[in-house]
Amino acid sequence: YQRAAGDRVIPSDLRPPPILKKTLDYFFHTLLPSAPFPATAFFIRDRSRAVRNDFTIQYETGPLAVECHERCARFHAVSMHLMVGQVDFDLSMEVAGLKNTLQSLKEFYDDRQGDFPMPHELEMHIYHRLIHIRDTKPEVLPQHNSSNPVFQLVTKFRSQVQVASPVITRKSELKVDEKAMEVFREMVVALKERSRRVMYLVACIMEGVFGQGVVDAVEEIKGDLTIQDIIDG
């Protein structure tokens, strides 16, 4: 593995989309279950970034690019929870990885809307809205996402947190007042009805944004789901 360096990229070294998918299959199905999560997380983080880079260099935005980026986004979200307290773990790097992955997905969804099914688009927009909870700039999303009741609750929660937090900077403390908690409870109920997997990933992101203890018993939410099930979606 080496970081991308523009002029060092050799076309014959680029992996085509099917091979990139097989690479992630190996990371998430073979390597990740072979040891405790922290033992392989740094290795997978770096090399999954290289997978995304290979897609970017090839201007590949098709179904496999979408699927692979969605899996990488879920991996980053899980890491925000499972890697807390580990030596050399930098939460800000994990957040940056998730933000970059979600931004690429947002562009894929916009550019390829209607070209092929995108069943996890709403899920990724939910994560995007939560991880950018400090962002006060208005965002315009397609009606089929913005009108969804769960997404509306996530948006309402983010807005209420911003109202309760008088000063919002990159590192300022975010406040959750009673109104925000009311919306949060509604959001939890809606997520429970939709998907335990999505609810678990939302809890991981919330923990990364607000700190440990903001969501009770995160691992209990996961239940009998495996990390591989969660990442694959």
PDB file of C-alpha atoms in Angstrom:
ATOM      1  CA  TYR A   1       0.000   0.000   0.000  1.00  0.00           C
ATOM      2  CA  GLN A   2       1.191   3.519  -0.772  1.00  0.00           C
ATOM      3  CA  ARG A   3      -0.597   6.842  -0.805  1.00  0.00           C
ATOM      4  CA  ALA A   4      -1.715   8.102  -4.202  1.00  0.00           C
ATOM      5  CA  ALA A   5       0.817  10.330  -5.933  1.00  0.00           C
ATOM      6  CA  GLY A   6      -0.702  11.413  -9.247  1.00  0.00           C
ATOM      7  CA  ASP A   7       2.221  10.969 -11.618  1.00  0.00           C
ATOM      8  CA  ARG A   8       3.151   7.596 -10.095  1.00  0.00           C
ATOM      9  CA  VAL A   9      -0.162   6.013 -11.134  1.00  0.00           C
ATOM     10  CA  ILE A  10       0.407   3.390 -13.826  1.00  0.00           C
ATOM     11  CA  PRO A  11      -2.747   2.366 -15.748  1.00  0.00           C
ATOM     12  CA  SER A  12      -1.834  -1.313 -15.576  1.00  0.00           C
ATOM     13  CA  ASP A  13      -1.759  -1.077 -11.764  1.00  0.00           C
ATOM     14  CA  LEU A  14      -5.369   0.092 -11.527  1.00  0.00           C
ATOM     15  CA  ARG A  15      -7.814  -2.593 -10.450  1.00  0.00           C
ATOM     16  CA  PRO A  16     -11.067  -2.768 -12.448  1.00  0.00           C
ATOM     17  CA  PRO A  17     -14.376  -2.577 -10.506  1.00  0.00           C
ATOM     18  CA  PRO A  18     -14.963  -6.357 -10.179  1.00  0.00           C
ATOM     19  CA  ILE A  19     -11.489  -6.787  -8.663  1.00  0.00           C
ATOM     20  CA  LEU A  20     -12.045  -3.844  -6.319  1.00  0.00           C
ATOM     21  CA  LYS A  21     -15.221  -5.528  -5.087  1.00  0.00           C
ATOM     22  CA  LYS A  22     -13.315  -8.793  -4.559  1.00  0.00           C
ATOM     23  CA  THR A  23     -10.695  -6.858  -2.612  1.00  0.00           C
ATOM     24  CA  LEU A  24     -13.339  -5.539  -0.214  1.00  0.00           C
ATOM     25  CA  ASP A  25     -14.892  -9.009  -0.003  1.00  0.00           C
ATOM     26  CA  TYR A  26     -11.535 -10.287   1.234  1.00  0.00           C
ATOM     27  CA  PHE A  27     -11.164  -7.435   3.742  1.00  0.00           C
ATOM     28  CA  PHE A  28     -14.645  -7.737   5.215  1.00  0.00           C
ATOM     29  CA  HIS A  29     -15.400 -11.474   4.862  1.00  0.00           C
ATOM     30  CA  THR A  30     -11.994 -13.084   5.411  1.00  0.00           C
ATOM     31  CA  LEU A  31      -9.610 -10.678   7.138  1.00  0.00           C
ATOM     32  CA  LEU A  32     -11.974  -8.825   9.500  1.00  0.00           C
ATOM     33  CA  PRO A  33     -13.495 -11.965  11.133  1.00  0.00           C
ATOM     34  CA  SER A  34     -10.043 -13.524  11.570  1.00  0.00           C
ATOM     35  CA  ALA A  35      -9.124 -11.377  14.588  1.00  0.00           C
ATOM     36  CA  PRO A  36     -10.593  -8.812  16.993  1.00  0.00           C
ATOM     37  CA  PHE A  37     -11.772  -5.722  15.106  1.00  0.00           C
ATOM     38  CA  PRO A  38      -8.925  -3.403  16.263  1.00  0.00           C
ATOM     39  CA  ALA A  39      -6.283  -5.867  15.020  1.00  0.00           C
ATOM     40  CA  THR A  40      -7.170  -5.326  11.355  1.00  0.00           C
ATOM     41  CA  ALA A  41      -8.964  -1.955  11.357  1.00  0.00           C
ATOM     42  CA  PHE A  42      -5.968   0.251  10.507  1.00  0.00           C
ATOM     43  CA  PHE A  43      -4.880  -2.079   7.699  1.00  0.00           C
ATOM     44  CA  ILE A  44      -8.390  -2.190   6.223  1.00  0.00           C
ATOM     45  CA  ARG A  45      -8.895   1.565   6.595  1.00  0.00           C
ATOM     46  CA  ASP A  46      -5.808   2.386   4.542  1.00  0.00           C
ATOM     47  CA  ARG A  47      -6.436  -0.195   1.863  1.00  0.00           C
ATOM     48  CA  SER A  48     -10.131   0.524   1.504  1.00  0.00           C
ATOM     49  CA  ARG A  49      -9.109   4.135   0.883  1.00  0.00           C
ATOM     50  CA  ALA A  50      -6.866   2.826  -1.906  1.00  0.00           C
ATOM     51  CA  VAL A  51      -9.875   0.944  -3.324  1.00  0.00           C
ATOM     52  CA  ARG A  52     -11.888   4.165  -3.396  1.00  0.00           C
ATOM     53  CA  ASN A  53      -8.957   5.952  -5.010  1.00  0.00           C
ATOM     54  CA  ASP A  54      -8.847   3.374  -7.821  1.00  0.00           C
ATOM     55  CA  PHE A  55     -12.534   4.036  -8.512  1.00  0.00           C
ATOM     56  CA  THR A  56     -11.897   7.787  -8.548  1.00  0.00           C
ATOM     57  CA  ILE A  57      -8.965   7.629 -10.955  1.00  0.00           C
ATOM     58  CA  GLN A  58     -11.070   5.570 -13.386  1.00  0.00           C
ATOM     59  CA  TYR A  59     -14.061   7.948 -13.118  1.00  0.00           C
ATOM     60  CA  GLU A  60     -16.094   4.870 -12.251  1.00  0.00           C
ATOM     61  CA  THR A  61     -19.517   5.700 -10.786  1.00  0.00           C
ATOM     62  CA  GLY A  62     -21.517   2.600 -11.679  1.00  0.00           C
ATOM     63  CA  PRO A  63     -23.278   0.070  -9.439  1.00  0.00           C
ATOM     64  CA  LEU A  64     -20.074  -1.529  -8.146  1.00  0.00           C
ATOM     65  CA  ALA A  65     -18.601   1.863  -7.245  1.00  0.00           C
ATOM     66  CA  VAL A  66     -21.773   2.707  -5.315  1.00  0.00           C
ATOM     67  CA  GLU A  67     -21.863  -0.663  -3.546  1.00  0.00           C
ATOM     68  CA  CYS A  68     -18.188  -0.526  -2.560  1.00  0.00           C
ATOM     69  CA  HIS A  69     -18.393   3.047  -1.274  1.00  0.00           C
ATOM     70  CA  GLU A  70     -21.479   2.183   0.778  1.00  0.00           C
ATOM     71  CA  ARG A  71     -19.607  -0.699   2.393  1.00  0.00           C
ATOM     72  CA  CYS A  72     -16.624   1.570   3.128  1.00  0.00           C
ATOM     73  CA  ALA A  73     -18.937   4.161   4.707  1.00  0.00           C
ATOM     74  CA  ARG A  74     -20.399   1.552   7.045  1.00  0.00           C
ATOM     75  CA  PHE A  75     -16.901   0.357   7.969  1.00  0.00           C
ATOM     76  CA  HIS A  76     -15.899   3.901   8.954  1.00  0.00           C
ATOM     77  CA  ALA A  77     -19.071   4.299  11.029  1.00  0.00           C
ATOM     78  CA  VAL A  78     -18.463   1.021  12.873  1.00  0.00           C
ATOM     79  CA  SER A  79     -14.848   2.042  13.507  1.00  0.00           C
ATOM     80  CA  MET A  80     -16.013   5.266  15.162  1.00  0.00           C
ATOM     81  CA  HIS A  81     -17.524   3.073  17.882  1.00  0.00           C
ATOM     82  CA  LEU A  82     -15.317  -0.013  18.094  1.00  0.00           C
ATOM     83  CA  MET A  83     -11.952   1.769  17.898  1.00  0.00           C
ATOM     84  CA  VAL A  84     -12.522   4.299  20.697  1.00  0.00           C
ATOM     85  CA  GLY A  85      -9.753   3.980  23.264  1.00  0.00           C
ATOM     86  CA  GLN A  86      -7.390   2.057  20.993  1.00  0.00           C
ATOM     87  CA  VAL A  87      -3.766   3.174  20.821  1.00  0.00           C
ATOM     88  CA  ASP A  88      -3.052   5.442  17.823  1.00  0.00           C
ATOM     89  CA  PHE A  89      -6.739   5.707  16.919  1.00  0.00           C
ATOM     90  CA  ASP A  90      -7.589   9.176  15.639  1.00  0.00           C
ATOM     91  CA  LEU A  91     -11.343   9.781  15.595  1.00  0.00           C
ATOM     92  CA  SER A  92     -10.951  12.849  13.371  1.00  0.00           C
ATOM     93  CA  MET A  93      -9.316  10.701  10.674  1.00  0.00           C
ATOM     94  CA  GLU A  94     -12.192   8.222  10.827  1.00  0.00           C
ATOM     95  CA  VAL A  95     -14.724  11.046  10.598  1.00  0.00           C
ATOM     96  CA  ALA A  96     -12.847  12.484   7.618  1.00  0.00           C
ATOM     97  CA  GLY A  97     -12.871   9.070   5.932  1.00  0.00           C
ATOM     98  CA  LEU A  98     -16.611   8.748   6.448  1.00  0.00           C
ATOM     99  CA  LYS A  99     -17.263  12.288   5.205  1.00  0.00           C
ATOM    100  CA  ASN A 100     -15.151  11.769   2.078  1.00  0.00           C
ATOM    101  CA  THR A 101     -16.853   8.469   1.301  1.00  0.00           C
ATOM    102  CA  LEU A 102     -20.339   9.916   1.794  1.00  0.00           C
ATOM    103  CA  GLN A 103     -19.499  12.931  -0.364  1.00  0.00           C
ATOM    104  CA  SER A 104     -18.459  10.640  -3.202  1.00  0.00           C
ATOM    105  CA  LEU A 105     -21.690   8.689  -2.790  1.00  0.00           C
ATOM    106  CA  LYS A 106     -23.748  11.891  -2.809  1.00  0.00           C
ATOM    107  CA  GLU A 107     -22.172  12.774  -6.165  1.00  0.00           C
ATOM    108  CA  PHE A 108     -22.760   9.262  -7.525  1.00  0.00           C
ATOM    109  CA  TYR A 109     -26.430   9.408  -6.548  1.00  0.00           C
ATOM    110  CA  ASP A 110     -26.856  12.821  -8.176  1.00  0.00           C
ATOM    111  CA  ASP A 111     -25.040  11.882 -11.380  1.00  0.00           C
ATOM    112  CA  ARG A 112     -26.534   8.421 -11.882  1.00  0.00           C
ATOM    113  CA  GLN A 113     -30.081   8.993 -10.619  1.00  0.00           C
ATOM    114  CA  GLY A 114     -32.409   6.662 -12.518  1.00  0.00           C
ATOM    115  CA  ASP A 115     -29.605   4.733 -14.247  1.00  0.00           C
ATOM    116  CA  PHE A 116     -29.796   1.736 -11.888  1.00  0.00           C
ATOM    117  CA  PRO A 117     -31.386   0.848  -8.514  1.00  0.00           C
ATOM    118  CA  MET A 118     -29.848   2.520  -5.463  1.00  0.00           C
ATOM    119  CA  PRO A 119     -31.636   0.864  -2.527  1.00  0.00           C
ATOM    120  CA  HIS A 120     -29.323   2.313   0.147  1.00  0.00           C
ATOM    121  CA  GLU A 121     -29.387   5.939  -0.975  1.00  0.00           C
ATOM    122  CA  LEU A 122     -31.649   7.115   1.860  1.00  0.00           C
ATOM    123  CA  GLU A 123     -29.532   5.267   4.432  1.00  0.00           C
ATOM    124  CA  MET A 124     -26.385   7.066   3.274  1.00  0.00           C
ATOM    125  CA  HIS A 125     -28.114  10.455   3.260  1.00  0.00           C
ATOM    126  CA  ILE A 126     -29.094   9.842   6.899  1.00  0.00           C
ATOM    127  CA  TYR A 127     -25.453   9.231   7.835  1.00  0.00           C
ATOM    128  CA  HIS A 128     -24.391  12.266   5.794  1.00  0.00           C
ATOM    129  CA  ARG A 129     -26.819  14.534   7.617  1.00  0.00           C
ATOM    130  CA  LEU A 130     -25.709  13.307  11.049  1.00  0.00           C
ATOM    131  CA  ILE A 131     -21.951  13.386  10.455  1.00  0.00           C
ATOM    132  CA  HIS A 132     -22.364  16.955   9.141  1.00  0.00           C
ATOM    133  CA  ILE A 133     -24.431  18.010  12.142  1.00  0.00           C
ATOM    134  CA  ARG A 134     -22.340  21.196  12.478  1.00  0.00           C
ATOM    135  CA  ASP A 135     -23.030  22.251   8.882  1.00  0.00           C
ATOM    136  CA  THR A 136     -25.613  25.040   8.738  1.00  0.00           C
ATOM    137  CA  LYS A 137     -25.618  25.381   4.961  1.00  0.00           C
ATOM    138  CA  PRO A 138     -28.935  24.371   3.352  1.00  0.00           C
ATOM    139  CA  GLU A 139     -28.867  21.200   1.274  1.00  0.00           C
ATOM    140  CA  VAL A 140     -31.318  20.316  -1.467  1.00  0.00           C
ATOM    141  CA  LEU A 141     -32.049  16.625  -1.900  1.00  0.00           C
ATOM    142  CA  PRO A 142     -34.384  14.801  -4.285  1.00  0.00           C
ATOM    143  CA  GLN A 143     -37.985  14.665  -3.117  1.00  0.00           C
ATOM    144  CA  HIS A 144     -37.930  10.880  -2.637  1.00  0.00           C
ATOM    145  CA  ASN A 145     -35.316  11.345   0.097  1.00  0.00           C
ATOM    146  CA  SER A 146     -36.246  14.660   1.667  1.00  0.00           C
ATOM    147  CA  SER A 147     -39.897  13.626   2.089  1.00  0.00           C
ATOM    148  CA  ASN A 148     -39.071  10.397   3.919  1.00  0.00           C
ATOM    149  CA  PRO A 149     -40.342  10.549   7.556  1.00  0.00           C
ATOM    150  CA  VAL A 150     -37.101   9.151   9.018  1.00  0.00           C
ATOM    151  CA  PHE A 151     -34.959  11.597   7.083  1.00  0.00           C
ATOM    152  CA  GLN A 152     -37.218  14.458   8.154  1.00  0.00           C
ATOM    153  CA  LEU A 153     -36.733  13.477  11.815  1.00  0.00           C
ATOM    154  CA  VAL A 154     -32.947  13.315  11.353  1.00  0.00           C
ATOM    155  CA  THR A 155     -33.036  16.765   9.758  1.00  0.00           C
ATOM    156  CA  LYS A 156     -35.248  18.096  12.554  1.00  0.00           C
ATOM    157  CA  PHE A 157     -32.886  16.673  15.183  1.00  0.00           C
ATOM    158  CA  ARG A 158     -29.874  18.282  13.534  1.00  0.00           C
ATOM    159  CA  SER A 159     -31.676  21.633  13.324  1.00  0.00           C
ATOM    160  CA  GLN A 160     -32.658  21.508  16.996  1.00  0.00           C
ATOM    161  CA  VAL A 161     -29.089  20.693  18.058  1.00  0.00           C
ATOM    162  CA  GLN A 162     -27.906  23.708  16.075  1.00  0.00           C
ATOM    163  CA  VAL A 163     -30.506  25.908  17.767  1.00  0.00           C
ATOM    164  CA  ALA A 164     -29.477  24.654  21.222  1.00  0.00           C
ATOM    165  CA  SER A 165     -25.772  25.187  20.486  1.00  0.00           C
ATOM    166  CA  PRO A 166     -25.263  28.973  20.424  1.00  0.00           C
ATOM    167  CA  VAL A 167     -21.772  28.772  18.962  1.00  0.00           C
ATOM    168  CA  ILE A 168     -20.912  26.138  16.359  1.00  0.00           C
ATOM    169  CA  THR A 169     -17.324  25.696  15.305  1.00  0.00           C
ATOM    170  CA  ARG A 170     -15.331  22.657  14.221  1.00  0.00           C
ATOM    171  CA  LYS A 171     -14.576  21.704  17.839  1.00  0.00           C
ATOM    172  CA  SER A 172     -17.216  23.493  19.900  1.00  0.00           C
ATOM    173  CA  GLU A 173     -19.414  21.554  22.291  1.00  0.00           C
ATOM    174  CA  LEU A 174     -22.757  20.516  20.832  1.00  0.00           C
ATOM    175  CA  LYS A 175     -25.766  20.778  23.128  1.00  0.00           C
ATOM    176  CA  VAL A 176     -28.838  18.559  23.111  1.00  0.00           C
ATOM    177  CA  ASP A 177     -31.757  20.220  24.868  1.00  0.00           C
ATOM    178  CA  GLU A 178     -35.097  18.639  25.785  1.00  0.00           C
ATOM    179  CA  LYS A 179     -36.658  19.495  22.407  1.00  0.00           C
ATOM    180  CA  ALA A 180     -33.784  17.799  20.630  1.00  0.00           C
ATOM    181  CA  MET A 181     -34.192  14.763  22.904  1.00  0.00           C
ATOM    182  CA  GLU A 182     -37.868  14.542  22.052  1.00  0.00           C
ATOM    183  CA  VAL A 183     -37.006  14.455  18.362  1.00  0.00           C
ATOM    184  CA  PHE A 184     -34.209  11.971  19.056  1.00  0.00           C
ATOM    185  CA  ARG A 185     -36.654   9.601  20.762  1.00  0.00           C
ATOM    186  CA  GLU A 186     -39.002   9.848  17.785  1.00  0.00           C
ATOM    187  CA  MET A 187     -36.048   9.165  15.500  1.00  0.00           C
ATOM    188  CA  VAL A 188     -35.092   6.057  17.483  1.00  0.00           C
ATOM    189  CA  VAL A 189     -38.615   4.653  17.206  1.00  0.00           C
ATOM    190  CA  ALA A 190     -38.672   5.309  13.450  1.00  0.00           C
ATOM    191  CA  LEU A 191     -35.251   3.702  12.978  1.00  0.00           C
ATOM    192  CA  LYS A 192     -36.284   0.634  15.000  1.00  0.00           C
ATOM    193  CA  GLU A 193     -39.198   0.136  12.644  1.00  0.00           C
ATOM    194  CA  ARG A 194     -36.951   0.550   9.594  1.00  0.00           C
ATOM    195  CA  SER A 195     -33.740  -1.378  10.306  1.00  0.00           C
ATOM    196  CA  ARG A 196     -31.788  -2.498  13.354  1.00  0.00           C
ATOM    197  CA  ARG A 197     -28.637  -2.362  11.239  1.00  0.00           C
ATOM    198  CA  VAL A 198     -29.185   1.298  10.319  1.00  0.00           C
ATOM    199  CA  MET A 199     -30.051   2.102  13.922  1.00  0.00           C
ATOM    200  CA  TYR A 200     -26.762   0.551  15.079  1.00  0.00           C
ATOM    201  CA  LEU A 201     -24.747   2.585  12.569  1.00  0.00           C
ATOM    202  CA  VAL A 202     -26.596   5.766  13.552  1.00  0.00           C
ATOM    203  CA  ALA A 203     -25.685   5.015  17.178  1.00  0.00           C
ATOM    204  CA  CYS A 204     -22.011   4.587  16.188  1.00  0.00           C
ATOM    205  CA  ILE A 205     -22.041   7.944  14.395  1.00  0.00           C
ATOM    206  CA  MET A 206     -23.864   9.668  17.255  1.00  0.00           C
ATOM    207  CA  GLU A 207     -21.214   8.378  19.656  1.00  0.00           C
ATOM    208  CA  GLY A 208     -18.504   9.779  17.418  1.00  0.00           C
ATOM    209  CA  VAL A 209     -20.230  13.158  17.178  1.00  0.00           C
ATOM    210  CA  PHE A 210     -21.342  13.609  20.803  1.00  0.00           C
ATOM    211  CA  GLY A 211     -19.001  11.302  22.725  1.00  0.00           C
ATOM    212  CA  GLN A 212     -19.348   8.040  24.589  1.00  0.00           C
ATOM    213  CA  GLY A 213     -22.441   7.547  26.703  1.00  0.00           C
ATOM    214  CA  VAL A 214     -24.795   9.577  24.529  1.00  0.00           C
ATOM    215  CA  VAL A 215     -26.392   6.343  23.267  1.00  0.00           C
ATOM    216  CA  ASP A 216     -26.990   3.588  25.799  1.00  0.00           C
ATOM    217  CA  ALA A 217     -25.908   0.001  25.138  1.00  0.00           C
ATOM    218  CA  VAL A 218     -24.775   0.407  21.536  1.00  0.00           C
ATOM    219  CA  GLU A 219     -23.737  -3.256  21.270  1.00  0.00           C
ATOM    220  CA  GLU A 220     -27.167  -4.374  22.472  1.00  0.00           C
ATOM    221  CA  ILE A 221     -28.682  -2.615  19.461  1.00  0.00           C
ATOM    222  CA  LYS A 222     -26.543  -4.800  17.190  1.00  0.00           C
ATOM    223  CA  GLY A 223     -28.023  -7.944  18.665  1.00  0.00           C
ATOM    224  CA  ASP A 224     -27.071 -11.048  16.671  1.00  0.00           C
ATOM    225  CA  LEU A 225     -25.989  -9.119  13.575  1.00  0.00           C
ATOM    226  CA  THR A 226     -22.368  -9.681  12.606  1.00  0.00           C
ATOM    227  CA  ILE A 227     -20.057  -6.836  11.619  1.00  0.00           C
ATOM    228  CA  GLN A 228     -19.943  -8.388   8.142  1.00  0.00           C
ATOM    229  CA  ASP A 229     -23.760  -8.260   7.897  1.00  0.00           C
ATOM    230  CA  ILE A 230     -23.722  -4.616   8.964  1.00  0.00           C
ATOM    231  CA  ILE A 231     -20.991  -3.569   6.542  1.00  0.00           C
ATOM    232  CA  ASP A 232     -22.510  -5.429   3.592  1.00  0.00           C
ATOM    233  CA  GLY A 233     -25.931  -3.890   4.201  1.00  0.00           C
TER     234      GLY A 233
END
